Coordinates of C-alpha atoms in Angstrom, one line a residue:
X236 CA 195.2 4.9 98.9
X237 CA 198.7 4.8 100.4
X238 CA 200.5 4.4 97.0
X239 CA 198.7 7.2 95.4
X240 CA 199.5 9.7 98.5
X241 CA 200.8 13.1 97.6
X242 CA 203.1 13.3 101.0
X243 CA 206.4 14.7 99.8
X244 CA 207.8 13.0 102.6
X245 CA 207.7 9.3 101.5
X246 CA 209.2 7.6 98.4
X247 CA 206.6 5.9 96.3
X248 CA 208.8 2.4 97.3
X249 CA 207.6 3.7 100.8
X250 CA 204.5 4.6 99.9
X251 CA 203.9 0.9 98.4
X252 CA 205.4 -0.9 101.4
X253 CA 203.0 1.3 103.7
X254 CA 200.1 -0.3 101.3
X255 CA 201.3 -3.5 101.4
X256 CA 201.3 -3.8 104.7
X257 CA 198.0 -2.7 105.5
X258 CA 197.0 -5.1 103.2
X259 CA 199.0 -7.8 104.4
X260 CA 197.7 -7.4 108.3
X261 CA 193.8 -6.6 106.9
X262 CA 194.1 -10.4 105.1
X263 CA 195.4 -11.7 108.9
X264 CA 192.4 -10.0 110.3
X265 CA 190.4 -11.6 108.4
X266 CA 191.8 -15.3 108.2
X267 CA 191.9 -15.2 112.1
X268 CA 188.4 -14.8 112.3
X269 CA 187.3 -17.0 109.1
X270 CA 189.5 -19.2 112.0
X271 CA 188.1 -18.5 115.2
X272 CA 184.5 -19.3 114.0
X273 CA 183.1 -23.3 114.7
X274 CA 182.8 -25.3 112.4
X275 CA 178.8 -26.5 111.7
X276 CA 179.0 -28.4 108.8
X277 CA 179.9 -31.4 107.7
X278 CA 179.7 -35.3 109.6
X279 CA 180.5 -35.6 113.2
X280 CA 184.1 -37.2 112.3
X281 CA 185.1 -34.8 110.1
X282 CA 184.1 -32.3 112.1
X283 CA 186.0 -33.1 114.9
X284 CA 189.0 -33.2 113.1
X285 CA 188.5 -29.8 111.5
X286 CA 188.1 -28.7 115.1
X287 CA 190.8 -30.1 116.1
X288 CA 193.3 -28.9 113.3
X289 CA 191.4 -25.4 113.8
X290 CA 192.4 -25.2 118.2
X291 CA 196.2 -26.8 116.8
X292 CA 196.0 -23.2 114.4
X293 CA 194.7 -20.7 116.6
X294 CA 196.7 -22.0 119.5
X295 CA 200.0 -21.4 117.3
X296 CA 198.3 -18.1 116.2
X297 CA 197.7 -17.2 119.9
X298 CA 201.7 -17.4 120.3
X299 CA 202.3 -15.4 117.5
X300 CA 200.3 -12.3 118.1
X301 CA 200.9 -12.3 121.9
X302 CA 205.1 -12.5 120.9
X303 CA 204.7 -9.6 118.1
X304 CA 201.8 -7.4 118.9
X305 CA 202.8 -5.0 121.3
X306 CA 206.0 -4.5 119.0
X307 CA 203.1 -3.8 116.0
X308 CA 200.8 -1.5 117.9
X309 CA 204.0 0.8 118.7
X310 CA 205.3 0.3 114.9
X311 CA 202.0 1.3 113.5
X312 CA 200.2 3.7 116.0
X313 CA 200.1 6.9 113.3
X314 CA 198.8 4.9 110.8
X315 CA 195.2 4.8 111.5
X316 CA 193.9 1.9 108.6
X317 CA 196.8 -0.8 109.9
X318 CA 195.9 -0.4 113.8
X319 CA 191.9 -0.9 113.1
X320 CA 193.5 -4.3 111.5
X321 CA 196.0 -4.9 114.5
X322 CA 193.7 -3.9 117.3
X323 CA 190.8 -6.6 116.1
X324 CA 193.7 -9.6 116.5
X325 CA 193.5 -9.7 120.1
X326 CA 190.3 -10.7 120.3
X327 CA 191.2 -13.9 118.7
X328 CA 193.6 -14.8 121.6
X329 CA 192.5 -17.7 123.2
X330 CA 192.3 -17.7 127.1
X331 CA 194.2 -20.8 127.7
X332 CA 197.4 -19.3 126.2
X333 CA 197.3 -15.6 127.7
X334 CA 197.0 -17.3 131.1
X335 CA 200.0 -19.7 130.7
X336 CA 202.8 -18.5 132.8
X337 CA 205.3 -18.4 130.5
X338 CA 203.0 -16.1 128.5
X339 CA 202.5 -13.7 131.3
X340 CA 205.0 -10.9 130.2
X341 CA 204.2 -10.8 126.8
X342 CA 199.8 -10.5 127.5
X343 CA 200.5 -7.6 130.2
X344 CA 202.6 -6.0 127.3
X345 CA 199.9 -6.5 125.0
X346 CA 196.6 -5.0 127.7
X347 CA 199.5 -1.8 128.4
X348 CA 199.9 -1.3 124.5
X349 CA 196.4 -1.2 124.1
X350 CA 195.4 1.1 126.5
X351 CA 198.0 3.8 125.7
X352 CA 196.9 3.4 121.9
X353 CA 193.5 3.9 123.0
X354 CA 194.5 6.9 124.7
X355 CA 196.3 8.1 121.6
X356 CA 194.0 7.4 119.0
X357 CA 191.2 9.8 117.5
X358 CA 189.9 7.1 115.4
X359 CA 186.5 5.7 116.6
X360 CA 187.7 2.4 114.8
X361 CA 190.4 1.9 116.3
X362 CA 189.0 2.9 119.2
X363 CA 186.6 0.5 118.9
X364 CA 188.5 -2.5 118.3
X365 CA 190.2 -2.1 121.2
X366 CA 187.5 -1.5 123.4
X367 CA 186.0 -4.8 122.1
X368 CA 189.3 -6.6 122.3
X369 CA 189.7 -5.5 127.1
X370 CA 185.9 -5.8 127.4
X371 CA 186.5 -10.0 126.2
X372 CA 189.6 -9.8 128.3
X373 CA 188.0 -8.6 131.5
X374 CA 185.6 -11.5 131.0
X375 CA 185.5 -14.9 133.0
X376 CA 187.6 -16.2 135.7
X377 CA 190.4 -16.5 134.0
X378 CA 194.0 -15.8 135.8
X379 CA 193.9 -12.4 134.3
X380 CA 191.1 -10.9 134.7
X381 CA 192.9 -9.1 137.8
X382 CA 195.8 -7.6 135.9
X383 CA 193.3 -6.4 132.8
X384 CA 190.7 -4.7 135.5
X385 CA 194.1 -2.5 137.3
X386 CA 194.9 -1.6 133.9
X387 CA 191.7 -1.1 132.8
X388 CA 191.5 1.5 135.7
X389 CA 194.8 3.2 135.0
X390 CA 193.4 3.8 131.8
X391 CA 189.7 5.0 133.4
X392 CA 191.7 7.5 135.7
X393 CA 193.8 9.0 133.1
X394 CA 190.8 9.5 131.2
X395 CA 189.3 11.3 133.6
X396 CA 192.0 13.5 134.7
X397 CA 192.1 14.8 131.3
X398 CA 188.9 15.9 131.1
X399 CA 189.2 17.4 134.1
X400 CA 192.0 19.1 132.7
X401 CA 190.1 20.5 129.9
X402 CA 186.7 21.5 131.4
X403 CA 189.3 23.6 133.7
X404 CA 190.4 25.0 130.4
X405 CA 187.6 25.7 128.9
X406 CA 186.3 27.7 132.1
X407 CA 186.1 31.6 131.6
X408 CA 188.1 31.7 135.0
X409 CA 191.3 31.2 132.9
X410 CA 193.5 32.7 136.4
X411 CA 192.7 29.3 138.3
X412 CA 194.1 27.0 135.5
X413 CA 197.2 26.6 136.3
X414 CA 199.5 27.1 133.4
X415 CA 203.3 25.9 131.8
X416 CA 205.7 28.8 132.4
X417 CA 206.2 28.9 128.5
X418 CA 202.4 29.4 128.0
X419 CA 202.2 32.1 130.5
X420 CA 204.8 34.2 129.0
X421 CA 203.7 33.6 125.4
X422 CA 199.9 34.8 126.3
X423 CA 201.5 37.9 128.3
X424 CA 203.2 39.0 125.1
X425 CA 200.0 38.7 123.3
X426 CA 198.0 40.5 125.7
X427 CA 201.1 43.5 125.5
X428 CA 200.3 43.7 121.8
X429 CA 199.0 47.0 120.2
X430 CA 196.0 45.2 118.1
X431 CA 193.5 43.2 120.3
X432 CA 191.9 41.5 117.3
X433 CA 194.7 39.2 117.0
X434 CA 194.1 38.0 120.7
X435 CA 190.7 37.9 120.7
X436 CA 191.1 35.6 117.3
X437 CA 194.1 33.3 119.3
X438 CA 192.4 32.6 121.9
X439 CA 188.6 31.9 120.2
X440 CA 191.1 29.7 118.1
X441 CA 192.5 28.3 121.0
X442 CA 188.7 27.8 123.3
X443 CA 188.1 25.8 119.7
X444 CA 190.6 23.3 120.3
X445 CA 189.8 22.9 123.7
X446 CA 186.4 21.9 122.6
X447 CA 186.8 19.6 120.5
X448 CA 190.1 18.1 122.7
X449 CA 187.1 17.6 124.8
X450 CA 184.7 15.9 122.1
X451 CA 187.3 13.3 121.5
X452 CA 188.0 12.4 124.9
X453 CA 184.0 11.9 125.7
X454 CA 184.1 9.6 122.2
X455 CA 186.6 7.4 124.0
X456 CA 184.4 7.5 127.3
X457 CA 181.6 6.6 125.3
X458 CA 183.0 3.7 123.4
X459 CA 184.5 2.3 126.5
X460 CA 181.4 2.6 128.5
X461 CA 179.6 0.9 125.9
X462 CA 180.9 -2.3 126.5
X463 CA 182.6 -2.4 129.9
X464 CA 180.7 -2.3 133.1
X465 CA 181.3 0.9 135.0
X466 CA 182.1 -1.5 138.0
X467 CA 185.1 -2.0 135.9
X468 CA 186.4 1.0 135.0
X469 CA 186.4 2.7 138.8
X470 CA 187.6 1.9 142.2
X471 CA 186.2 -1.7 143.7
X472 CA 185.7 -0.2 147.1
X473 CA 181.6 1.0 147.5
X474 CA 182.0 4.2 149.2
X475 CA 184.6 4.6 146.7
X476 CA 183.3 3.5 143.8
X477 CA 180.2 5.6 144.2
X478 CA 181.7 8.5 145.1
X479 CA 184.1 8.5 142.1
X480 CA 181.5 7.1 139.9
X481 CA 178.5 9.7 141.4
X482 CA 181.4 12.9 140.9
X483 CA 182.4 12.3 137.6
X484 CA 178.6 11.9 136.2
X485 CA 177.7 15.1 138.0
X486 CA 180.8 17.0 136.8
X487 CA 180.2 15.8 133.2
X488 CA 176.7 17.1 133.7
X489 CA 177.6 20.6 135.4
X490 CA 179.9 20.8 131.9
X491 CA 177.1 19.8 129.8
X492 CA 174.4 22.4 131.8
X493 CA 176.6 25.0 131.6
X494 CA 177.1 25.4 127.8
X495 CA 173.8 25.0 127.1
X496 CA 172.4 27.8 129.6
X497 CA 175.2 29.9 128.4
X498 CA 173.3 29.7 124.8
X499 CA 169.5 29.5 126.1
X500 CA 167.7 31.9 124.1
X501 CA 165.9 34.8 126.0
X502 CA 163.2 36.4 126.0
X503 CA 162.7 40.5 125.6
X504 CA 161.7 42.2 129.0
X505 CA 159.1 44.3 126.9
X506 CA 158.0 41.4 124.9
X507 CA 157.2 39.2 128.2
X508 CA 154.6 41.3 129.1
X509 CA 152.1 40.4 126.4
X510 CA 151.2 36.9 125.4
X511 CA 151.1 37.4 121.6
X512 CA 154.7 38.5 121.3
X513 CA 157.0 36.3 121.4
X514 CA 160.3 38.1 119.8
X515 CA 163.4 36.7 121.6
X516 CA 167.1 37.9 121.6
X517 CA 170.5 35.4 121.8
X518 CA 172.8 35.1 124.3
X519 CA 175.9 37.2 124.4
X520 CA 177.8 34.2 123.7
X521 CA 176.8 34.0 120.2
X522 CA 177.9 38.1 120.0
X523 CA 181.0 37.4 121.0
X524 CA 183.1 33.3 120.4
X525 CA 183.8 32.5 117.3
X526 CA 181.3 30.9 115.3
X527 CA 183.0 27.6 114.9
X528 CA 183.0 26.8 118.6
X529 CA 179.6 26.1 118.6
X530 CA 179.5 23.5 116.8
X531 CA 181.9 21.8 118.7
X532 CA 179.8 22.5 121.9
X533 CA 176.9 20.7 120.4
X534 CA 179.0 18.0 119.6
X535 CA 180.3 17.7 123.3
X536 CA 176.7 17.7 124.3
X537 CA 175.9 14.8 122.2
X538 CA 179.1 12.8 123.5
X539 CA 178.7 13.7 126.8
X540 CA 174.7 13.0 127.0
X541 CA 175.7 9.9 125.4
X542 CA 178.4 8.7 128.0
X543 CA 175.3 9.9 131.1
X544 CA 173.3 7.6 129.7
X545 CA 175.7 4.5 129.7
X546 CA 176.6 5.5 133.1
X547 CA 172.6 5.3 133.9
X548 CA 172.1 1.8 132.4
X549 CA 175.1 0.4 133.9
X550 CA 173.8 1.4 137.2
X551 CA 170.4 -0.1 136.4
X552 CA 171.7 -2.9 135.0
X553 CA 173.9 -3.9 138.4
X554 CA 170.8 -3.1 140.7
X555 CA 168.3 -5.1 138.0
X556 CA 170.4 -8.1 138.3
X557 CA 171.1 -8.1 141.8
X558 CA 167.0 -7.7 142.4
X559 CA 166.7 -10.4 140.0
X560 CA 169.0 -12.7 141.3
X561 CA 168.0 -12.3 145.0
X562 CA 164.6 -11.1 145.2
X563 CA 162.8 -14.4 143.6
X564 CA 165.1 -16.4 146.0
X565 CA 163.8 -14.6 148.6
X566 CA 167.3 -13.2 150.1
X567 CA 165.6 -9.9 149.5
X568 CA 163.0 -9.5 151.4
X569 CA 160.1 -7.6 150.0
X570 CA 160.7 -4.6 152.6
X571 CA 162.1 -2.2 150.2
X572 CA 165.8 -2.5 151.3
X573 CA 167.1 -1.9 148.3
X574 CA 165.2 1.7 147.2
X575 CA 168.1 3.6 148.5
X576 CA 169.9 2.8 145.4
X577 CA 167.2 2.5 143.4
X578 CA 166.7 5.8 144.1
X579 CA 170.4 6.9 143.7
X580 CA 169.5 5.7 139.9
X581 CA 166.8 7.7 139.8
X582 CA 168.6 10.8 140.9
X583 CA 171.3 10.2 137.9
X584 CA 168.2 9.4 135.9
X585 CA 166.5 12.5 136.6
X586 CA 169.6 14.6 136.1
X587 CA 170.3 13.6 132.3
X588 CA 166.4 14.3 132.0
X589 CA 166.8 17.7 133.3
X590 CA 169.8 18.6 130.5
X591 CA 167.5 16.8 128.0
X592 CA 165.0 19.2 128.7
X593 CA 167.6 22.0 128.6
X594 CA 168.1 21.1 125.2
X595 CA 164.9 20.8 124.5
X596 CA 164.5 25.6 125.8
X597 CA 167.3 26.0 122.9
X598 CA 164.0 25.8 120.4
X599 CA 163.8 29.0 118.3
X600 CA 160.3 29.8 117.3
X601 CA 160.6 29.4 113.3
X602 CA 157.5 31.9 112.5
X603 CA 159.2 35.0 114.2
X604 CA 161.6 38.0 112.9
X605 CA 165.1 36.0 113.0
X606 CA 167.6 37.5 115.4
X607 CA 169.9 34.4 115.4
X608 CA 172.5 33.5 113.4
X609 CA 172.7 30.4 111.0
X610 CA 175.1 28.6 113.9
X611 CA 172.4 29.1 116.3
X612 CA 170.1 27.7 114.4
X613 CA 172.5 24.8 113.7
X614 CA 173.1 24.4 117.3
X615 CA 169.5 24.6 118.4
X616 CA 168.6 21.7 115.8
X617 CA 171.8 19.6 116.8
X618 CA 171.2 19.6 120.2
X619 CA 167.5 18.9 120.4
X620 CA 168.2 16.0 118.3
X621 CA 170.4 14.6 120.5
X622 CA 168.0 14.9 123.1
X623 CA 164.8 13.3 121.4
X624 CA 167.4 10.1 121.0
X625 CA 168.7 10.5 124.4
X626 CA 165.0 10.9 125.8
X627 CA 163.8 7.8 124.1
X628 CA 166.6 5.7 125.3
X629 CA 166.0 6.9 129.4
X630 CA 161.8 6.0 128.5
X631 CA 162.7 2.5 127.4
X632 CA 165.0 2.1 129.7
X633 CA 162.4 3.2 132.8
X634 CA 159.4 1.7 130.9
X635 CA 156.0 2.7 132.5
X636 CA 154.3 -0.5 133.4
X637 CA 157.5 -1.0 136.0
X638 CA 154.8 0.6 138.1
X639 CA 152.5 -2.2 138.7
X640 CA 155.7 -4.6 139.8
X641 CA 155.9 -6.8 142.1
X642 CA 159.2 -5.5 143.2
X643 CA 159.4 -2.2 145.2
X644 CA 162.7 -1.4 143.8
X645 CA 161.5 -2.0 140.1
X646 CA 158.2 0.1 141.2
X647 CA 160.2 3.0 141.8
X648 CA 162.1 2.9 138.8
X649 CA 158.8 3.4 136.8
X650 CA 159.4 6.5 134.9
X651 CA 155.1 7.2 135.5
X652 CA 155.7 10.9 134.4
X653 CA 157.6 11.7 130.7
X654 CA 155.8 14.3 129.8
X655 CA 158.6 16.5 129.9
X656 CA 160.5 14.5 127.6
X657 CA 157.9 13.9 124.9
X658 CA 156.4 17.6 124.8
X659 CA 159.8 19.0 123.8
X660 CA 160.6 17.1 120.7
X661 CA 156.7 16.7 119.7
X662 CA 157.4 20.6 119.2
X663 CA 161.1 20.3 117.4
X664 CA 159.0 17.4 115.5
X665 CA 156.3 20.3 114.6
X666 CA 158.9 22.5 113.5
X667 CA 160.0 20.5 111.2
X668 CA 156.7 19.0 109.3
X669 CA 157.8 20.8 106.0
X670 CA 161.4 19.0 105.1
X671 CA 158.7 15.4 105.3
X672 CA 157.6 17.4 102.2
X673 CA 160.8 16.9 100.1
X674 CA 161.3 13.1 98.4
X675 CA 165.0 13.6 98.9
X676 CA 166.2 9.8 99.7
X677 CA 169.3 10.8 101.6
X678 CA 167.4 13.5 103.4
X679 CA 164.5 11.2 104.3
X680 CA 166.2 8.6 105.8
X681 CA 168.1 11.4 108.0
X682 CA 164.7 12.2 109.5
X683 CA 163.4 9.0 109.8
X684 CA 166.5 8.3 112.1
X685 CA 166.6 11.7 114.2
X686 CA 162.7 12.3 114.3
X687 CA 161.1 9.2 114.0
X688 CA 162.8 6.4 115.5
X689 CA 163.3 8.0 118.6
X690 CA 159.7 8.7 119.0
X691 CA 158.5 4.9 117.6
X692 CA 160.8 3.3 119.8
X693 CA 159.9 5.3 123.2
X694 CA 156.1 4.2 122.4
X695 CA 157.2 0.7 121.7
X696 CA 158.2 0.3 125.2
X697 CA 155.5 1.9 126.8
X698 CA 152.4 1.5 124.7
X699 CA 150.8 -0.6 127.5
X700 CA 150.3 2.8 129.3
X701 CA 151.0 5.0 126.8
X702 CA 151.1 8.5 125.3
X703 CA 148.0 8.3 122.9
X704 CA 148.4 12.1 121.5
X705 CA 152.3 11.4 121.4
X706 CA 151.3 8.3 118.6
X707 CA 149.0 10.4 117.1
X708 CA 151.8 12.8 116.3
X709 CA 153.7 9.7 114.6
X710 CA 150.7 7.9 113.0
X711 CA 150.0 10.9 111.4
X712 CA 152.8 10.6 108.9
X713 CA 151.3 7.6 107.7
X714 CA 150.8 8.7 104.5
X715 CA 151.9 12.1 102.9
X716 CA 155.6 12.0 104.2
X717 CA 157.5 10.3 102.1
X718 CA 158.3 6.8 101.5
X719 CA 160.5 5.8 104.0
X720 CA 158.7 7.5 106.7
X721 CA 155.5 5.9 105.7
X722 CA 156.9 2.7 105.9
X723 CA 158.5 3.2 109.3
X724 CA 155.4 4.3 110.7
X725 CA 153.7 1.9 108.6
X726 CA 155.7 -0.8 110.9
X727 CA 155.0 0.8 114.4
X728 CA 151.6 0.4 113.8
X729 CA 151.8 -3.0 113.4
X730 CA 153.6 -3.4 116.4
X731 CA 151.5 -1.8 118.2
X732 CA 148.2 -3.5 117.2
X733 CA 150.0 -6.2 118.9

């Protein structure tokens, strides 16, 4: 791929040492952890020496990539295939060398390196690989674990000032943004200019960028959220912590409420009079951005919704174990001490089921006189899909039967009323009975993953007490809907005959 490159700027002797490179540090990937794995087979004395010969090689390795990698990850940081190669390496560090003294230097180099790459990278990958590579750091007692976590929350408030930075951007109230003295006078010109289409287009353009500026900053949240506790990423002290923690999810959700009421469809004043008609009208905002934007938006609304969610399970995670590991000990008296933060959870619960339901008003009737536009439509189907995975996750997550618990605290976690979530995307579900009709293979298994997986797994965990009419909905592609789907709903069933 790099050798047959059209870039005028590189030589094809450049162009083939770019390619062998990658190659070069994809094959270390790969033999470090063909490496790092135990050995199984083989007689006990064998074995042991193979062990042996194996901590002797990644001991030596260990030096080797805690000496060069920071020099790499600089080297390589526009080149996007080498770094999802480099950034997988430091998992295979072994503890007992990064905590050496001697060694000290060259791991803080190697944490710092990381995080400003993952800062600087718009590859998921790559983004990934790191993400994986601090979450194993941050583990244990080892003698590091203090300097990964500060860096780790460097990296977690730079992260968030950003995206501070750029929901202040993206407000309409452009005057309290506080802008560069070059910007100001650039925009000023442009607002002197004779022909307003050109500004309205520059700064539709510029909203755009914003946007999706915004997406990629809520993909790194997301990926880092996925794996490291939020207890990580934040300020150690309670108050603190749960202040920071508490204002950041609510500002992320005020971001994530606001776009979407901005393109809630309306209803006609004359039309809400009668019950038959039900003609409805879009929001200015579709009259007036660019068409592009939107699509961004819905994209931020699945990143963000996404990055609520982990905050959510972290939070009942930490409460879940502490319960666990206290209340059949009996340190926790069964008094209900702890529903105070159980219901902290549930406030942060019930917000990301308030914007799923948001998502869930963008429907468009599909039998009436269309007044929206195609990136409506778009829009209305991204979003709602997001939700119905989104709502699935919070239902298995708050499972039902929590109801009948012993412990208080798990009691009044129970999500007992979901009706909210499943009506919604039963509808959106409804609306969308005639593409089951098609046999298109790629276009199947896209439903069966945005329509119904969501649904099968939300049952799953709460079939005990269940939504019977909600399984009827799903059972009822049984047969008629396409291979795939059949067989999916072919395998719930059996699941829940169980």
């Amino acid at each position: 791929k790099a050798v047959a490159s059209d870039s005028p700027q590189q030589s094809r002797r450049e162009k083939e040492e770019i390619a062998k490179t990658a190659v070069l540090l994809r094959m270390l990937a790969c033999s470090a952890e063909l490496e790092y794995r135990p050995n199984g087979g083989g007689n006990n004395k064998k074995r042991k020496q193979d062990n042996h010969t194996s901590t002797q090689t990644m001991e030596a390795l260990s030096q080797a990539l805690l000496k060069n990698l920071p020099g790499l990850l600089t080297s390589f940081k526009a080149d996007h295939m080498s770094m999802r190669s480099l950034t997988k390496l430091p998992q295979y560090i072994l503890p007992e060398i990064f905590c050496l003294s001697t060694r000290k230097s060259d791991f803080i180099a190697l944490v710092k390196n990381l995080c400003v790459s993952f800062l600087e990278s718009t590859d998921e990958g790559v983004l990934s690989e790191i993400a994986m590579s601090l979450s194993l750091f941050v583990q244990g007692n080892h003698a590091r674990v203090a300097d990964v976590k500060g860096h780790l929350k460097r990296l977690s408030s730079a992260m968030q000032d950003r995206l501070m930075e750029l929901f202040a951007e993206s407000d309409p109230n452009k005057e309290t943004v506080p802008t560069p003295k070059k910007s100001r006078r650039k925009s000023s010109r442009r607002s002197d200019a004779s022909t307003t289409s050109g500004t309205l287009e520059s700064l539709t353009s510029q909203d755009n960028d914003v946007e999706h500026s915004i997406c990629l900053c809520l993909v790194r949240w997301k990926v880092l959220l996925k794996l490291i506790p939020v207890s990580n990423l934040f300020e150690e002290s309670e108050d603190d912590d749960e202040n920071v923690v508490d204002g950041f999810f609510m500002t992320l959700s005020e971001a994530i409420g606001k776009r979407l009421l901005d393109r809630k469809p309306t209803v006609n004043a004359d039309d809400a009079q009668t019950e038959t008609s039900r003609s409805g009208t879009a929001s200015g905002v579709w009259m007036n951005e660019d068409p592009n934007i939107h699509a961004e938006v819905a994209k931020v609304i699945d990143r963000g919704l996404d990055v609520l969610l982990c905050i959510v399970a972290w939070r009942l995670a930490d409460l879940l174990n502490y319960r666990k590991e206290n209340f059949e000990v009996g340190v926790v008296d069964d008094d209900g001490e702890d529903l105070p933060q159980s219901l902290r959870v549930v406030k942060l619960r019930d917000v990301v089921a308030k914007l799923v339901g948001l998502c869930y008003e963008q429907f468009l009737e599909p039998d009436r006189d269309s007044v929206y536009s195609e990136e409506q439509e778009r829009f209305a189907a991204s979003v709602q899909t997001s939700a119905g995975r989104v709502a699935s996750d919070i239902r298995t997550l708050f499972p039902r039967e929590w109801s009948s618990a012993k412990d208080p605290a798990m009691r009044a976690l129970a999500m007992t009323d979901d009706s909210h979530l499943i009506g919604g995307f039963v509808r959106f579900l409804h609306s969308r009975a005639d593409e089951f009709e098609y046999k298109d293979t790629k276009n199947e298994s896209t439903l069966v993953r945005d329509l119904i997986v969501p649904v099968a797994r939300a049952l799953t965990a709460n079939w005990t007490q269940g939504n019977r009419k909600e399984a009827g909905v799903i059972l009822s592609h049984l047969i008629g809907s396409g291979k795939l789907v059949g067989q999916t709903v072919h395998h719930l069933a059996r699941l829940l005959k169980k």
